[in-house]
XYZ file of C-alpha atoms in Angstrom:
785
model
C 23.792 -20.787 -29.603
C 21.469 -21.181 -32.572
C 24.391 -22.437 -34.708
C 25.147 -25.203 -32.210
C 21.484 -26.147 -32.095
C 21.193 -26.366 -35.883
C 24.430 -28.383 -36.097
C 23.102 -30.887 -33.572
C 19.877 -31.235 -35.528
C 21.738 -31.850 -38.794
C 23.929 -34.505 -37.141
C 20.854 -36.202 -35.758
C 19.104 -36.207 -39.135
C 22.240 -37.600 -40.790
C 22.476 -40.390 -38.231
C 18.847 -41.307 -38.776
C 19.457 -41.583 -42.501
C 21.548 -44.740 -41.904
C 18.807 -46.564 -39.923
C 18.057 -49.997 -41.309
C 14.847 -51.092 -39.564
C 11.650 -49.310 -38.673
C 8.354 -50.297 -37.109
C 5.076 -48.436 -37.155
C 2.129 -49.037 -34.874
C -0.513 -47.540 -32.628
C -1.099 -47.505 -28.865
C -4.671 -47.413 -27.519
C -6.495 -47.980 -24.250
C -8.993 -50.765 -23.639
C -11.778 -48.659 -25.210
C -9.765 -48.210 -28.381
C -9.000 -44.533 -27.713
C -5.475 -43.423 -28.751
C -2.881 -42.746 -26.035
C -0.660 -39.736 -26.687
C 2.887 -39.407 -25.264
C 3.281 -43.130 -24.521
C 6.940 -44.168 -24.417
C 7.859 -46.818 -27.032
C 11.374 -48.261 -26.699
C 13.291 -51.162 -28.242
C 15.304 -53.093 -25.623
C 18.306 -55.303 -26.277
C 17.546 -59.022 -25.851
C 20.896 -59.602 -24.143
C 20.977 -56.969 -21.378
C 17.643 -55.061 -21.739
C 19.414 -51.778 -22.459
C 17.506 -49.232 -24.530
C 18.524 -49.382 -28.194
C 16.088 -46.808 -29.607
C 12.904 -45.050 -28.563
C 10.117 -42.651 -29.442
C 6.771 -41.382 -28.123
C 3.295 -41.683 -29.600
C 1.570 -38.885 -31.481
C -1.840 -37.382 -30.724
C -3.568 -40.229 -32.615
C -1.563 -42.877 -30.698
C 0.662 -43.722 -33.668
C 4.423 -44.187 -33.487
C 7.307 -44.725 -35.890
C 10.390 -46.392 -34.402
C 13.600 -46.317 -36.441
C 16.543 -48.493 -35.277
C 19.706 -50.102 -36.704
C 18.820 -53.352 -34.917
C 16.690 -56.009 -36.574
C 15.220 -57.508 -33.410
C 14.738 -56.904 -29.716
C 12.000 -56.458 -27.115
C 9.439 -53.668 -27.558
C 8.488 -51.846 -24.337
C 5.402 -49.578 -24.246
C 4.814 -47.521 -21.097
C 2.825 -44.530 -19.866
C 1.963 -43.395 -16.363
C -1.331 -44.870 -15.137
C -1.239 -47.953 -17.424
C 0.432 -51.356 -17.226
C 3.731 -51.539 -19.119
C 3.699 -53.973 -22.068
C 6.682 -56.050 -23.310
C 6.278 -57.761 -26.686
C 8.064 -58.689 -29.891
C 8.156 -55.808 -32.420
C 5.644 -56.271 -35.255
C 5.127 -53.667 -37.952
C 1.579 -52.274 -38.000
C 0.641 -53.615 -34.551
C -2.133 -52.033 -32.496
C -1.029 -52.265 -28.856
C -3.660 -52.067 -26.119
C -2.618 -50.892 -22.645
C -4.722 -51.758 -19.612
C -5.350 -49.332 -16.768
C -3.072 -50.049 -13.829
C -5.374 -52.077 -11.582
C -3.476 -51.072 -8.444
C -3.733 -47.417 -9.371
C -7.397 -47.425 -10.292
C -8.813 -50.047 -7.951
C -12.124 -48.827 -6.626
C -11.802 -45.478 -8.390
C -14.965 -45.851 -10.459
C -18.134 -46.074 -8.409
C -20.434 -46.176 -11.411
C -20.143 -45.764 -15.150
C -21.083 -42.069 -14.997
C -18.408 -40.838 -12.582
C -15.614 -38.760 -14.176
C -12.195 -40.351 -13.622
C -9.249 -38.121 -12.700
C -5.624 -39.260 -12.812
C -2.143 -37.785 -12.918
C -0.417 -37.774 -16.309
C 3.028 -36.502 -15.329
C 2.127 -32.962 -16.415
C -1.106 -32.422 -14.534
C -4.576 -33.746 -13.760
C -6.472 -35.463 -16.584
C -10.235 -35.885 -16.201
C -12.261 -38.129 -18.483
C -15.424 -36.551 -19.847
C -16.718 -39.129 -22.293
C -19.010 -41.645 -20.593
C -19.217 -39.555 -17.411
C -21.798 -37.138 -16.064
C -19.684 -34.285 -17.448
C -20.599 -35.468 -20.953
C -23.938 -33.670 -20.587
C -22.729 -30.618 -18.658
C -23.415 -28.178 -21.529
C -20.621 -26.289 -23.266
C -16.870 -26.624 -22.789
C -17.036 -23.683 -20.367
C -19.616 -25.573 -18.284
C -17.341 -28.628 -18.176
C -14.283 -26.585 -17.189
C -16.179 -25.084 -14.243
C -16.627 -28.615 -12.865
C -13.172 -29.993 -13.662
C -10.867 -30.841 -10.720
C -8.083 -28.268 -10.400
C -10.211 -25.410 -11.802
C -12.262 -23.042 -9.672
C -14.411 -20.008 -10.362
C -12.521 -16.955 -9.122
C -13.277 -13.229 -9.159
C -12.035 -12.998 -12.762
C -13.694 -16.144 -14.127
C -12.363 -19.674 -14.378
C -8.809 -20.150 -13.126
C -6.383 -22.882 -12.142
C -5.810 -22.863 -8.403
C -2.830 -20.623 -7.619
C -2.097 -20.018 -11.335
C -4.785 -17.632 -12.566
C -6.492 -17.802 -15.954
C -5.036 -20.595 -18.121
C -4.231 -20.901 -21.797
C -6.630 -23.342 -23.443
C -5.783 -25.738 -26.266
C -8.260 -27.891 -28.209
C -6.640 -30.843 -29.987
C -3.304 -29.046 -29.945
C -4.386 -25.645 -31.308
C -4.536 -22.631 -29.050
C -7.946 -21.074 -28.401
C -7.863 -17.363 -29.242
C -11.598 -16.938 -29.827
C -13.469 -17.066 -26.509
C -16.616 -18.098 -28.347
C -14.970 -21.376 -29.347
C -15.431 -22.746 -25.822
C -19.121 -21.873 -25.980
C -19.506 -23.557 -29.369
C -17.787 -26.779 -28.269
C -20.333 -29.131 -26.697
C -19.530 -31.275 -23.703
C -20.544 -34.480 -25.513
C -17.778 -33.808 -28.054
C -15.034 -33.840 -25.387
C -12.947 -36.928 -24.662
C -10.865 -35.570 -21.766
C -9.541 -32.402 -20.118
C -6.001 -32.087 -18.782
C -5.125 -29.325 -16.310
C -1.375 -28.623 -16.536
C -0.158 -26.894 -13.386
C 3.508 -26.627 -14.388
C 3.811 -25.652 -18.097
C 7.198 -26.569 -19.564
C 9.944 -24.438 -21.091
C 8.295 -24.435 -24.540
C 5.600 -22.101 -23.179
C 6.139 -18.379 -22.736
C 7.550 -17.569 -19.285
C 4.316 -15.752 -18.428
C 2.178 -18.906 -18.855
C 1.406 -20.328 -15.411
C -1.338 -22.775 -16.298
C -2.577 -24.640 -19.374
C -5.753 -26.589 -20.140
C -5.689 -29.203 -22.901
C -9.069 -30.302 -24.246
C -9.100 -33.452 -26.343
C -12.221 -34.131 -28.392
C -13.721 -37.416 -29.541
C -12.408 -38.412 -32.953
C -15.187 -38.712 -35.497
C -14.245 -40.089 -38.861
C -15.686 -39.293 -42.238
C -15.726 -36.561 -44.848
C -18.402 -34.126 -45.873
C -20.116 -31.011 -44.583
C -20.958 -30.329 -40.955
C -22.047 -27.444 -38.789
C -22.906 -26.519 -35.214
C -25.263 -23.831 -34.004
C -25.446 -22.253 -30.547
C -27.921 -19.612 -29.418
C -28.715 -18.249 -25.961
C -30.261 -15.336 -24.161
C -29.536 -14.315 -20.553
C -32.134 -12.126 -18.836
C -31.338 -10.030 -15.757
C -33.916 -10.767 -13.032
C -33.801 -7.322 -11.401
C -33.290 -5.215 -14.534
C -35.916 -6.029 -17.215
C -34.120 -4.169 -20.012
C -30.841 -6.047 -19.570
C -30.653 -9.205 -21.637
C -27.712 -10.684 -23.510
C -28.439 -12.620 -26.706
C -25.536 -14.669 -28.077
C -25.320 -16.599 -31.336
C -22.532 -18.731 -32.798
C -22.285 -20.716 -36.024
C -19.447 -23.023 -36.983
C -19.133 -24.867 -40.304
C -16.583 -27.314 -41.643
C -16.002 -29.309 -44.810
C -13.619 -32.236 -44.893
C -12.491 -34.229 -47.890
C -9.460 -36.467 -47.950
C -6.671 -34.726 -46.118
C -8.143 -31.235 -46.466
C -10.205 -29.638 -43.712
C -11.872 -26.234 -44.292
C -13.599 -24.468 -41.398
C -15.159 -21.127 -40.502
C -17.100 -19.597 -37.652
C -19.109 -16.497 -36.751
C -19.950 -15.310 -33.254
C -22.301 -12.459 -32.235
C -22.449 -11.328 -28.635
C -24.439 -8.691 -26.784
C -23.349 -7.771 -23.276
C -25.073 -5.523 -20.788
C -24.105 -4.748 -17.222
C -25.471 -2.722 -14.333
C -23.399 -1.824 -11.280
C -24.290 -0.242 -7.969
C -21.664 0.795 -5.435
C -21.357 2.590 -2.132
C -17.903 4.121 -1.738
C -16.001 5.991 0.963
C -12.492 7.446 0.989
C -10.701 9.075 3.926
C -7.422 10.909 3.216
C -4.872 12.031 5.816
C -3.289 15.033 4.097
C -2.808 18.530 5.555
C -6.531 18.348 6.251
C -8.595 15.231 6.899
C -10.665 14.789 3.745
C -13.566 12.373 3.568
C -15.813 11.808 0.583
C -18.665 9.346 0.552
C -21.243 8.618 -2.085
C -22.876 6.207 -4.480
C -22.190 5.088 -8.024
C -24.502 3.550 -10.592
C -23.133 2.457 -13.947
C -24.567 0.890 -17.094
C -22.701 -0.610 -20.029
C -23.864 -1.991 -23.370
C -21.626 -3.698 -25.894
C -22.230 -5.581 -29.123
C -19.444 -7.420 -30.920
C -18.976 -9.651 -33.927
C -16.105 -12.137 -34.279
C -15.256 -14.514 -37.086
C -12.615 -16.992 -38.146
C -11.765 -19.091 -41.190
C -8.986 -21.497 -41.951
C -7.745 -24.574 -43.730
C -5.747 -27.577 -42.651
C -4.034 -29.885 -45.152
C -2.588 -33.214 -44.123
C -0.032 -33.589 -46.903
C 1.013 -37.086 -45.833
C 1.245 -39.181 -42.699
C 2.806 -37.045 -39.953
C 2.903 -33.885 -42.108
C 0.317 -31.078 -41.840
C 0.212 -27.427 -42.864
C -2.489 -24.858 -42.328
C -3.508 -21.258 -41.919
C -6.178 -19.369 -40.013
C -7.569 -15.822 -39.915
C -9.460 -14.357 -36.953
C -11.102 -10.973 -36.794
C -13.366 -9.037 -34.471
C -15.122 -5.691 -34.244
C -17.297 -3.911 -31.715
C -20.650 -2.777 -33.075
C -21.640 -0.869 -29.936
C -19.794 0.304 -26.843
C -21.709 2.719 -24.603
C -21.298 3.277 -20.886
C -22.765 5.750 -18.424
C -21.922 6.310 -14.780
C -23.650 8.554 -12.231
C -21.684 9.475 -9.111
C -23.204 11.335 -6.143
C -20.497 12.507 -3.762
C -20.384 14.454 -0.472
C -16.966 15.893 0.444
C -15.961 16.800 4.008
C -12.839 18.674 5.110
C -11.995 18.322 8.815
C -15.555 17.129 9.390
C -17.241 20.082 7.616
C -19.237 19.552 4.392
C -17.392 21.507 1.680
C -18.803 20.146 -1.570
C -21.745 18.139 -2.902
C -21.131 16.797 -6.408
C -23.070 15.016 -9.118
C -20.924 13.604 -11.931
C -22.397 12.024 -15.054
C -19.875 10.407 -17.401
C -20.666 9.004 -20.842
C -18.177 6.927 -22.827
C -18.609 5.879 -26.438
C -16.653 4.657 -29.440
C -14.677 7.217 -31.404
C -14.035 7.423 -35.121
C -12.205 4.060 -35.038
C -14.313 1.310 -33.423
C -12.480 -1.368 -31.408
C -11.225 -4.036 -33.820
C -8.677 -6.821 -34.076
C -7.157 -9.087 -36.714
C -5.047 -12.182 -36.200
C -3.400 -14.730 -38.476
C -1.525 -17.989 -37.971
C 0.459 -20.217 -40.349
C 1.871 -23.519 -39.182
C 3.691 -26.680 -40.163
C 3.628 -29.792 -38.004
C 5.505 -32.892 -39.046
C 7.719 -35.841 -38.270
C 10.927 -36.120 -40.313
C 12.411 -39.579 -40.886
C 10.113 -40.981 -38.234
C 11.850 -39.303 -35.283
C 12.499 -35.572 -35.585
C 9.320 -33.678 -34.694
C 8.936 -30.165 -36.101
C 6.327 -27.626 -34.985
C 6.612 -24.216 -36.682
C 4.197 -21.306 -36.122
C 4.165 -17.786 -37.594
C 1.695 -15.287 -36.114
C 0.422 -11.767 -36.641
C -1.928 -9.872 -34.358
C -3.153 -6.294 -34.469
C -5.827 -4.227 -32.783
C -6.876 -0.632 -32.395
C -9.613 1.607 -31.023
C -10.586 5.178 -30.269
C -12.985 6.472 -27.636
C -14.587 9.676 -26.413
C -15.450 10.418 -22.780
C -17.577 13.348 -21.592
C -18.066 14.138 -17.901
C -20.561 16.750 -16.655
C -20.251 17.869 -13.024
C -22.673 19.888 -10.978
C -21.775 21.261 -7.574
C -24.094 22.830 -5.017
C -21.225 24.533 -3.174
C -18.566 25.306 -5.815
C -18.223 25.551 -9.605
C -19.652 23.257 -12.281
C -17.413 21.655 -14.908
C -17.407 19.799 -18.218
C -14.439 17.584 -19.027
C -13.981 15.969 -22.428
C -11.235 13.531 -23.389
C -10.321 11.563 -26.471
C -8.023 8.557 -26.660
C -6.803 6.233 -29.366
C -4.445 3.282 -29.522
C -3.022 0.944 -32.127
C -0.925 -2.190 -31.621
C 0.854 -4.710 -33.848
C 2.651 -7.957 -33.078
C 4.728 -10.343 -35.203
C 5.899 -13.650 -33.758
C 7.508 -16.918 -34.763
C 8.053 -20.130 -32.819
C 9.955 -23.329 -33.727
C 9.840 -26.440 -31.542
C 11.991 -29.486 -32.363
C 11.557 -32.782 -30.535
C 13.227 -36.155 -30.846
C 13.550 -39.339 -28.721
C 16.896 -40.688 -27.547
C 16.169 -44.050 -25.983
C 13.708 -43.529 -23.128
C 14.360 -39.778 -23.109
C 12.226 -37.302 -25.058
C 14.210 -34.165 -25.923
C 12.766 -30.852 -26.988
C 14.363 -27.552 -27.988
C 13.331 -24.446 -29.834
C 13.201 -20.705 -30.160
C 10.491 -18.018 -30.048
C 10.740 -14.401 -31.179
C 8.121 -11.712 -30.618
C 8.141 -8.117 -31.886
C 5.488 -5.728 -30.540
C 4.610 -2.092 -31.215
C 1.917 0.009 -29.544
C 1.053 3.706 -29.761
C -1.331 5.709 -27.553
C -2.635 9.255 -27.916
C -4.646 11.078 -25.252
C -5.985 14.620 -25.029
C -8.272 16.312 -22.511
C -10.037 19.665 -22.191
C -11.860 21.384 -19.340
C -9.166 20.697 -16.733
C -5.423 21.141 -16.393
C -4.159 17.617 -17.142
C -1.301 17.120 -19.644
C -1.905 15.326 -22.928
C 0.096 12.285 -23.947
C 1.399 10.725 -27.161
C 3.395 7.627 -26.315
C 4.879 4.644 -28.135
C 5.977 1.308 -26.656
C 8.399 -1.030 -28.441
C 9.197 -4.479 -27.096
C 11.307 -7.236 -28.690
C 11.546 -10.658 -27.036
C 14.114 -13.299 -28.079
C 13.761 -16.681 -26.351
C 15.434 -20.084 -26.512
C 14.401 -23.185 -24.589
C 15.198 -26.855 -24.069
C 13.623 -29.652 -22.044
C 13.760 -33.398 -21.488
C 11.290 -35.971 -20.198
C 11.761 -39.644 -19.409
C 9.957 -42.495 -17.663
C 12.370 -44.180 -15.251
C 10.408 -47.323 -14.417
C 9.415 -47.515 -10.769
C 11.231 -44.253 -10.048
C 8.497 -42.366 -11.916
C 8.399 -39.811 -14.679
C 10.807 -36.849 -14.703
C 10.728 -33.665 -16.739
C 13.052 -30.653 -16.639
C 13.454 -27.584 -18.799
C 15.104 -24.195 -19.079
C 14.034 -21.061 -20.961
C 16.085 -17.916 -21.559
C 14.451 -14.625 -22.574
C 16.177 -11.450 -23.749
C 13.735 -8.501 -23.787
C 14.366 -4.968 -25.057
C 11.738 -2.463 -23.844
C 11.432 1.153 -24.961
C 8.898 3.818 -23.924
C 8.840 7.174 -25.676
C 6.426 10.058 -25.010
C 6.534 12.879 -27.546
C 4.763 15.261 -25.146
C 6.815 14.465 -22.016
C 10.198 13.081 -23.208
C 11.662 13.323 -19.691
C 9.816 10.105 -18.864
C 11.289 8.082 -21.749
C 12.707 4.657 -20.842
C 15.064 2.132 -22.465
C 15.522 -1.176 -20.616
C 16.963 -4.653 -21.222
C 15.869 -7.762 -19.304
C 17.791 -11.067 -19.383
C 16.170 -13.880 -17.399
C 16.422 -17.668 -17.005
C 13.226 -19.589 -16.239
C 13.737 -23.208 -15.081
C 10.973 -25.820 -14.694
C 11.041 -29.318 -13.187
C 8.490 -31.978 -12.257
C 8.304 -35.549 -11.003
C 5.324 -37.915 -10.980
C 4.837 -41.473 -9.750
C 2.221 -43.953 -8.578
C 2.328 -45.663 -5.172
C -0.366 -48.318 -5.245
C -3.706 -46.507 -5.500
C -2.120 -43.070 -4.938
C -0.561 -40.900 -7.681
C 1.750 -38.055 -6.695
C 3.285 -35.120 -8.598
C 5.793 -32.444 -7.504
C 6.517 -29.280 -9.519
C 8.846 -26.284 -9.487
C 8.936 -23.344 -11.889
C 10.040 -19.732 -12.274
C 7.629 -17.486 -14.182
C 7.141 -13.835 -15.005
C 4.226 -11.486 -15.567
C 4.674 -8.443 -17.744
C 2.335 -5.447 -17.461
C -0.457 -5.102 -19.989
C 0.280 -2.550 -22.687
C -2.642 -0.436 -21.472
C -0.791 -0.096 -18.134
C 2.403 1.176 -19.801
C 1.189 4.742 -20.239
C 1.665 7.824 -18.060
C -1.469 9.504 -19.428
C -3.844 10.632 -16.658
C -7.529 9.788 -17.074
C -10.216 11.870 -15.380
C -12.848 9.907 -13.429
C -14.310 12.476 -11.027
C -13.127 15.763 -9.520
C -11.323 13.878 -6.749
C -10.361 10.554 -8.415
C -7.967 10.366 -11.362
C -6.369 7.323 -12.949
C -3.209 6.557 -14.914
C -0.869 3.803 -16.024
C 2.807 3.525 -15.161
C 5.393 3.272 -17.939
C 8.121 2.468 -15.378
C 6.514 -0.819 -14.301
C 8.916 -3.754 -13.991
C 7.927 -7.350 -14.846
C 7.173 -9.415 -11.764
C 9.059 -12.692 -11.137
C 7.410 -15.632 -9.357
C 8.979 -18.771 -7.863
C 6.402 -21.573 -7.612
C 6.333 -24.954 -5.856
C 3.288 -27.230 -6.054
C 2.214 -30.758 -5.210
C -0.785 -32.772 -6.446
C -2.107 -36.179 -5.420
C -4.972 -38.391 -6.592
C -6.558 -41.307 -4.727
C -9.749 -42.888 -6.034
C -12.216 -39.969 -6.437
C -10.174 -37.569 -4.266
C -7.731 -34.989 -5.677
C -5.450 -32.806 -3.568
C -3.516 -29.725 -4.740
C -1.188 -27.397 -2.822
C 0.468 -24.398 -4.502
C 2.945 -21.846 -3.091
C 4.171 -18.666 -4.821
C 6.772 -16.067 -3.915
C 6.611 -12.995 -6.169
C 9.167 -10.211 -6.512
C 8.036 -6.790 -7.848
C 4.374 -7.835 -7.742
C 2.138 -5.505 -9.778
C -0.857 -4.226 -7.803
C -3.338 -1.364 -7.992
C -2.238 1.507 -5.772
C -3.577 4.946 -4.861
C -1.616 8.052 -3.872
C -2.432 11.715 -3.094
C -1.945 13.804 -6.229
C -2.856 17.332 -5.090
C -3.279 19.044 -1.722
C -6.999 19.615 -2.307
C -7.849 15.904 -2.014
C -7.299 14.493 -5.522
C -5.982 10.917 -5.516
C -4.335 9.096 -8.425
C -5.041 5.387 -8.932
C -2.246 3.596 -10.797
C -0.461 0.224 -10.995
C 2.740 -0.092 -9.010
C 5.469 -2.632 -8.275
C 5.372 -3.615 -4.608
C 8.864 -3.355 -3.096
C 8.362 -6.192 -0.587
C 7.886 -9.876 -1.563
C 4.341 -11.129 -2.024
C 3.811 -14.713 -0.849
C 0.604 -16.674 -1.386
C -0.535 -20.265 -1.005
C -3.548 -22.243 -2.212
C -4.611 -25.642 -0.918
C -7.707 -27.576 -1.969
C -9.269 -30.996 -1.985
C -11.719 -32.094 -4.689
C -14.232 -34.951 -4.263
C -16.187 -36.470 -7.167
C -18.165 -39.484 -5.881
C -21.229 -40.898 -7.657
C -24.174 -42.654 -6.033
C -26.817 -43.891 -8.459
C -28.150 -40.955 -10.473
C -26.352 -38.397 -8.263
C -22.826 -37.150 -8.906
C -21.219 -34.670 -6.548
C -18.303 -32.384 -7.379
C -17.121 -30.719 -4.191
C -14.083 -28.456 -3.750
C -12.899 -27.193 -0.364
C -9.899 -24.918 -0.037
C -8.008 -22.116 1.639
C -5.880 -19.256 0.258
C -3.574 -17.583 2.814
C -1.114 -14.837 1.905
C 1.736 -12.861 3.448
C 2.196 -9.218 2.418
C 3.560 -6.183 4.277
C 3.886 -2.814 2.493
C 5.749 0.281 3.673
C 3.117 2.833 2.691
C 3.467 6.631 2.868
C 1.564 8.193 5.771
C 1.928 11.923 6.599
C 0.690 11.277 10.155
C 3.858 9.346 10.999
C 7.109 11.088 11.951
C 9.011 8.810 9.549
C 6.544 9.552 6.758
C 5.791 5.832 6.272
C 3.794 3.120 7.998
C 3.657 -0.659 7.654
C 0.326 -1.814 6.232
C -0.241 -5.541 6.685
C -2.416 -7.793 4.560
C -1.843 -10.992 6.539
C -3.494 -13.289 9.013
C -6.947 -13.667 7.493
C -6.930 -16.279 4.702
C -9.872 -16.766 2.357
C -11.651 -20.101 2.773
C -13.761 -21.230 -0.168
C -16.127 -24.043 -1.069
C -17.784 -25.020 -4.349
C -20.410 -27.729 -4.692
C -21.991 -28.989 -7.906
C -24.700 -31.651 -7.773
C -25.784 -33.366 -10.981
C -28.771 -35.710 -11.265
C -28.922 -37.743 -14.475
C -32.458 -38.922 -15.272
C -33.990 -41.037 -17.962
C -35.209 -39.576 -21.236
C -32.241 -37.242 -21.657
C -33.077 -35.088 -18.623
C -30.404 -33.645 -16.350
C -30.839 -31.448 -13.258
C -28.020 -29.470 -11.649
C -27.773 -27.557 -8.383
C -24.623 -25.713 -7.357
C -23.274 -23.250 -4.845
C -20.030 -21.345 -4.228
C -19.065 -19.427 -1.109
C -15.987 -17.469 -0.002
C -15.089 -16.269 3.485
C -13.849 -12.846 4.477
C -10.113 -12.401 4.022
C -7.185 -10.774 2.225
C -6.467 -10.990 -1.499
C -3.370 -9.032 -2.589
C -3.706 -5.527 -1.048
C -7.468 -5.729 -0.476
C -9.652 -7.157 2.263
C -13.012 -8.773 1.387
C -15.391 -7.660 4.145
C -18.452 -9.774 3.274
C -19.170 -13.439 2.455
C -19.973 -13.754 -1.286
C -22.387 -16.601 -2.052
C -23.538 -17.788 -5.482
C -26.432 -20.220 -5.902
C -26.871 -21.780 -9.354
C -29.296 -24.241 -10.933
C -29.857 -25.770 -14.362
C -32.264 -28.059 -16.205
C -31.219 -29.704 -19.448
C -32.991 -31.851 -22.022
C -31.204 -33.775 -24.769
C -33.319 -34.382 -27.883
C -33.074 -36.478 -31.066
C -31.721 -40.009 -31.207
C -28.081 -38.965 -31.575
C -28.301 -36.276 -28.898
C -27.452 -33.540 -31.380
C -30.087 -31.091 -30.061
C -29.810 -29.804 -26.498
C -32.069 -27.341 -24.654
C -30.829 -25.868 -21.383
C -32.100 -23.438 -18.735
C -29.559 -21.900 -16.316
C -29.969 -19.679 -13.274
C -27.077 -17.717 -11.737
C -26.797 -15.862 -8.414
C -30.334 -16.900 -7.579
C -29.958 -15.826 -3.938
C -28.653 -12.379 -4.943
C -25.646 -12.623 -2.594
C -22.785 -12.793 -5.104
C -21.140 -9.392 -4.608
C -18.080 -7.943 -2.886
C -17.403 -5.371 -0.150
C -13.717 -4.401 -0.363
C -11.472 -2.386 1.919
C -7.857 -1.348 1.497
C -5.312 0.745 3.371
C -2.988 2.848 1.205
C -1.271 4.467 4.193
C -2.080 8.068 3.294
C -5.754 7.156 2.901
C -8.190 4.274 3.234
C -10.797 3.192 0.729
C -13.971 1.123 1.105
C -16.454 0.097 -1.619
C -19.426 -2.188 -2.179
C -19.493 -3.705 -5.692
C -22.836 -5.140 -6.804
C -23.291 -6.326 -10.390
C -26.479 -7.590 -12.039
C -25.280 -11.209 -12.195
C -28.663 -12.463 -10.993
C -29.778 -13.905 -14.339
C -31.660 -16.694 -16.078
C -30.340 -18.006 -19.393
C -31.961 -20.242 -21.974
C -29.781 -21.844 -24.628
C -30.061 -24.148 -27.624
C -27.298 -26.179 -29.267
C -27.520 -28.215 -32.444
C -24.803 -30.173 -34.212
C -24.951 -31.768 -37.655
C -22.229 -34.182 -38.764
C -19.915 -32.910 -36.028
C -16.227 -33.129 -36.813
C -13.657 -31.173 -34.876
C -11.111 -29.323 -36.958
C -7.728 -30.997 -37.392
C -6.045 -27.604 -37.200
C -2.845 -27.924 -35.165
C -1.460 -24.405 -35.113
C -0.270 -23.782 -31.554
C 0.490 -20.093 -32.090
C 3.376 -17.807 -31.137
C 3.570 -14.615 -29.098
C 0.804 -15.782 -26.753
C 1.694 -13.443 -23.901
C 1.806 -10.334 -26.079
C -1.621 -11.072 -27.579
C -3.124 -11.261 -24.103
C -1.372 -8.061 -23.010
C -2.818 -6.231 -26.033
C-alpha cells in the first residue's frame, strides 16, 4: 500500500515538473485578514472546465501551477462571495462576506460572529466582546459549541478536544492561560475531525492568532492567585513567563510555568450490598491534596524559504510536591446490626522518583513545486513516577491495621506522522501515514494485607494509513470524505501473575464524511464519523489498590477499545447556532463495582459494557448584543439509552436489568458581558444542570454555578490587564450521585472547595506568536499516558 502511495506521489511530482505557467497571490477578507483553505482554480475560457487548482495556505497565499497560459481565475470559500477574474501574478484578492448569508447577523461592532466553515463553527474574536474575555481558556468557555462539563471544557457530545494554535498542537496546558484573548483572531470548533487525526480524536479546536509583524525580543507574563472562600489556607498561586526572539526567518521561543494546586473534598457515602448477608456501610470522607509543579518548553522555528519551514521543540515537567490525606469514618452493618466502626487515615506522597515528563517534536512543513504539501512530524514522549501510600485503620469492634503500598511506573512513546496534500482541479486530496510505538511498565507491592503484588508491562504498536478529499461543488455545497485504517498490536505481560497475559491484534476502518452549504441566511452542516477510545495505560493493570477495609480498586488489562458511530448536524442563522449530536458506542468503558469477598469487600474497576450505549446532545446558542451588553446563552438537553444486565444474587437467574434511561439532563449556561468606557469590563455568569442520568450514574441534585468578574485594561496599547474572578459564589456547584451495580447500590455526595476568588495580572511586551507549526504525532498515546 505504501509503495503504491509513493509511486503516485512521484508521478505527480514528475507531472508538475513540466508545468509552464504559474501564478502566485494572496486571498484576504475585507479587513485584510488572510483566508486559509480558499479554493483557487483556473477555468477554461471555452467551456469553464477546471484546468488546475489549489487552496490557500494559513497566510492566505497560493501558488497555482498550470500548463495553460490563460483562463479565468475562480476564488471561492464557504461564507464569502465567489470571485471570477483574469489571472495576474502577485495579485491580492479580496473576498466579500456573502451578504445573503450574513444579512442582519451583526447587531453591533462588538458582537462575536459565528459561521460554518465546512469543518465546524468558526467564531470571530477580534473586534468582539470576546477580545477582552481574559485568557484563551476564558474565551473557549464562551465560544459556541463548547460547554463546561464535569471534566472541564468540552465540545458538545465529543468530550475534551485537542487544541491547536496557529497549526501547532497544544501539549502544555499553561499555554492557554498564557495566550491573551486580545491576541486571538478566531476560534474554530471542529465537530467531525478528518481521517488525518487519530481515530480517538472526536473534537478539535483551532485557535488562530492575530498576525503581528516585526523582529526583535518580546515576552508575556501571567500571574494569578485563587483563594478558597471557605478554607483560608487553600490558595493557588500560578505564574507563567513566555519569551520569544525573532529575526529574519528564525523564531526562538521558551516558556516557564509554575502552578500550585490545592483541593479540599467532603463526601457523605453509603453502600448497600446484597450478598449472603445484607451489608450496609455509611460514613463520611474528608480529603486534602496539595501539588506543586514546574513545566517548561523551548524551541526554534526556521522558515528556510517561502513555503518551507523546519523546527524543533522540547517540553518538560516535574512535580515539586504531591501530598494527599484522606480521613474516612465508616459504620458497617450486617443484617441491620452494627458490626464495625472504622476510622481510616490514608497519606499519599511522592516516592524516590517524583512525577516527571519529557517530550520532543521535530517537524518539516513545506510546499514542493507549488502544489505538493508535505507535513512531517517526529515525536518522543516519556514520563514516570513513584509513590508511597500508608493507611492506618482503627476499629472499635475488631482489629486495627496498617497497610503500606509502593507503586512505580515508566512509559515511553515514539511516533512519526507524514501528511501529503495536493489539489487536483477543485478537489483537495490528502493522504498519509502515522506510526506509534508505546511501552509502559508498572510495579506494585503491598504489605499489611493479603493482596498480590504486580509487575506488569504493556506494549502497543499502532500502524495507520489515511486518505481524504474535499471539494467545493458550487451551489451544491462543500463535501469532504475520508478513511483511516489502524492496525494495533497489544501485549500485556505480568511477571507475577503470567496467567493473565494477553496478546491481541485490532484491525479497524474509520470513515468520516461531511457536507456543508448555505441557504440564504442559514448555513447547514451534516457529519458522520466512526471513532474509537482506547483505555488509559493506568487502567491496563490488574494490580489491586487498597482504599479502605471494604473498598479496593484495580485496573483491567483485558479492556477492549470502545467503538463509536457518530452523526451530527449544525446550523447557524444570524446570532443563533444549533447543534445536535448522536452517538452509539460498542464496548463502552465505564467504572464498575463488584463484590470481591464474602465479608463485604467490593472491587471498583473499569469494565466494557456488553450492551450498546447510546447518547444524544442537542443545544441552541444565542449571542445577541444590545448596546454595551452582550449575552451568550446556551440551552440544551442530553438524553441517553443504557440497559445493563448486572449480577444480582437476589434473583433466581443471578442477573437483573439495571436501566439508566428516561431522565435526560437539561442544562443552561448564561454569560453576560458589559463593556464600559475606560477599559472596564463586567461579567456575570451562571450554569445549571438538572437531575438525570450520565453513563451508569444518576445525578440526584441540581448543580448550580454562579460566576462574576471585573476586568480593567491599562496602558495605551492594552498590554496590561488586571482581572478579578469569582467562582461558585452561591456554593451550590457540587454533585450527589447514585448508581445501581445490581449486587449493590452506591450513593455519594461530592463537594469540592471550588468556591474561590482569583486575582490575575497579564502583561505583554512586543507580542508575537510563535510561527512553530509542528502538529505532533502519537497524540492519543500521549493523552493515555
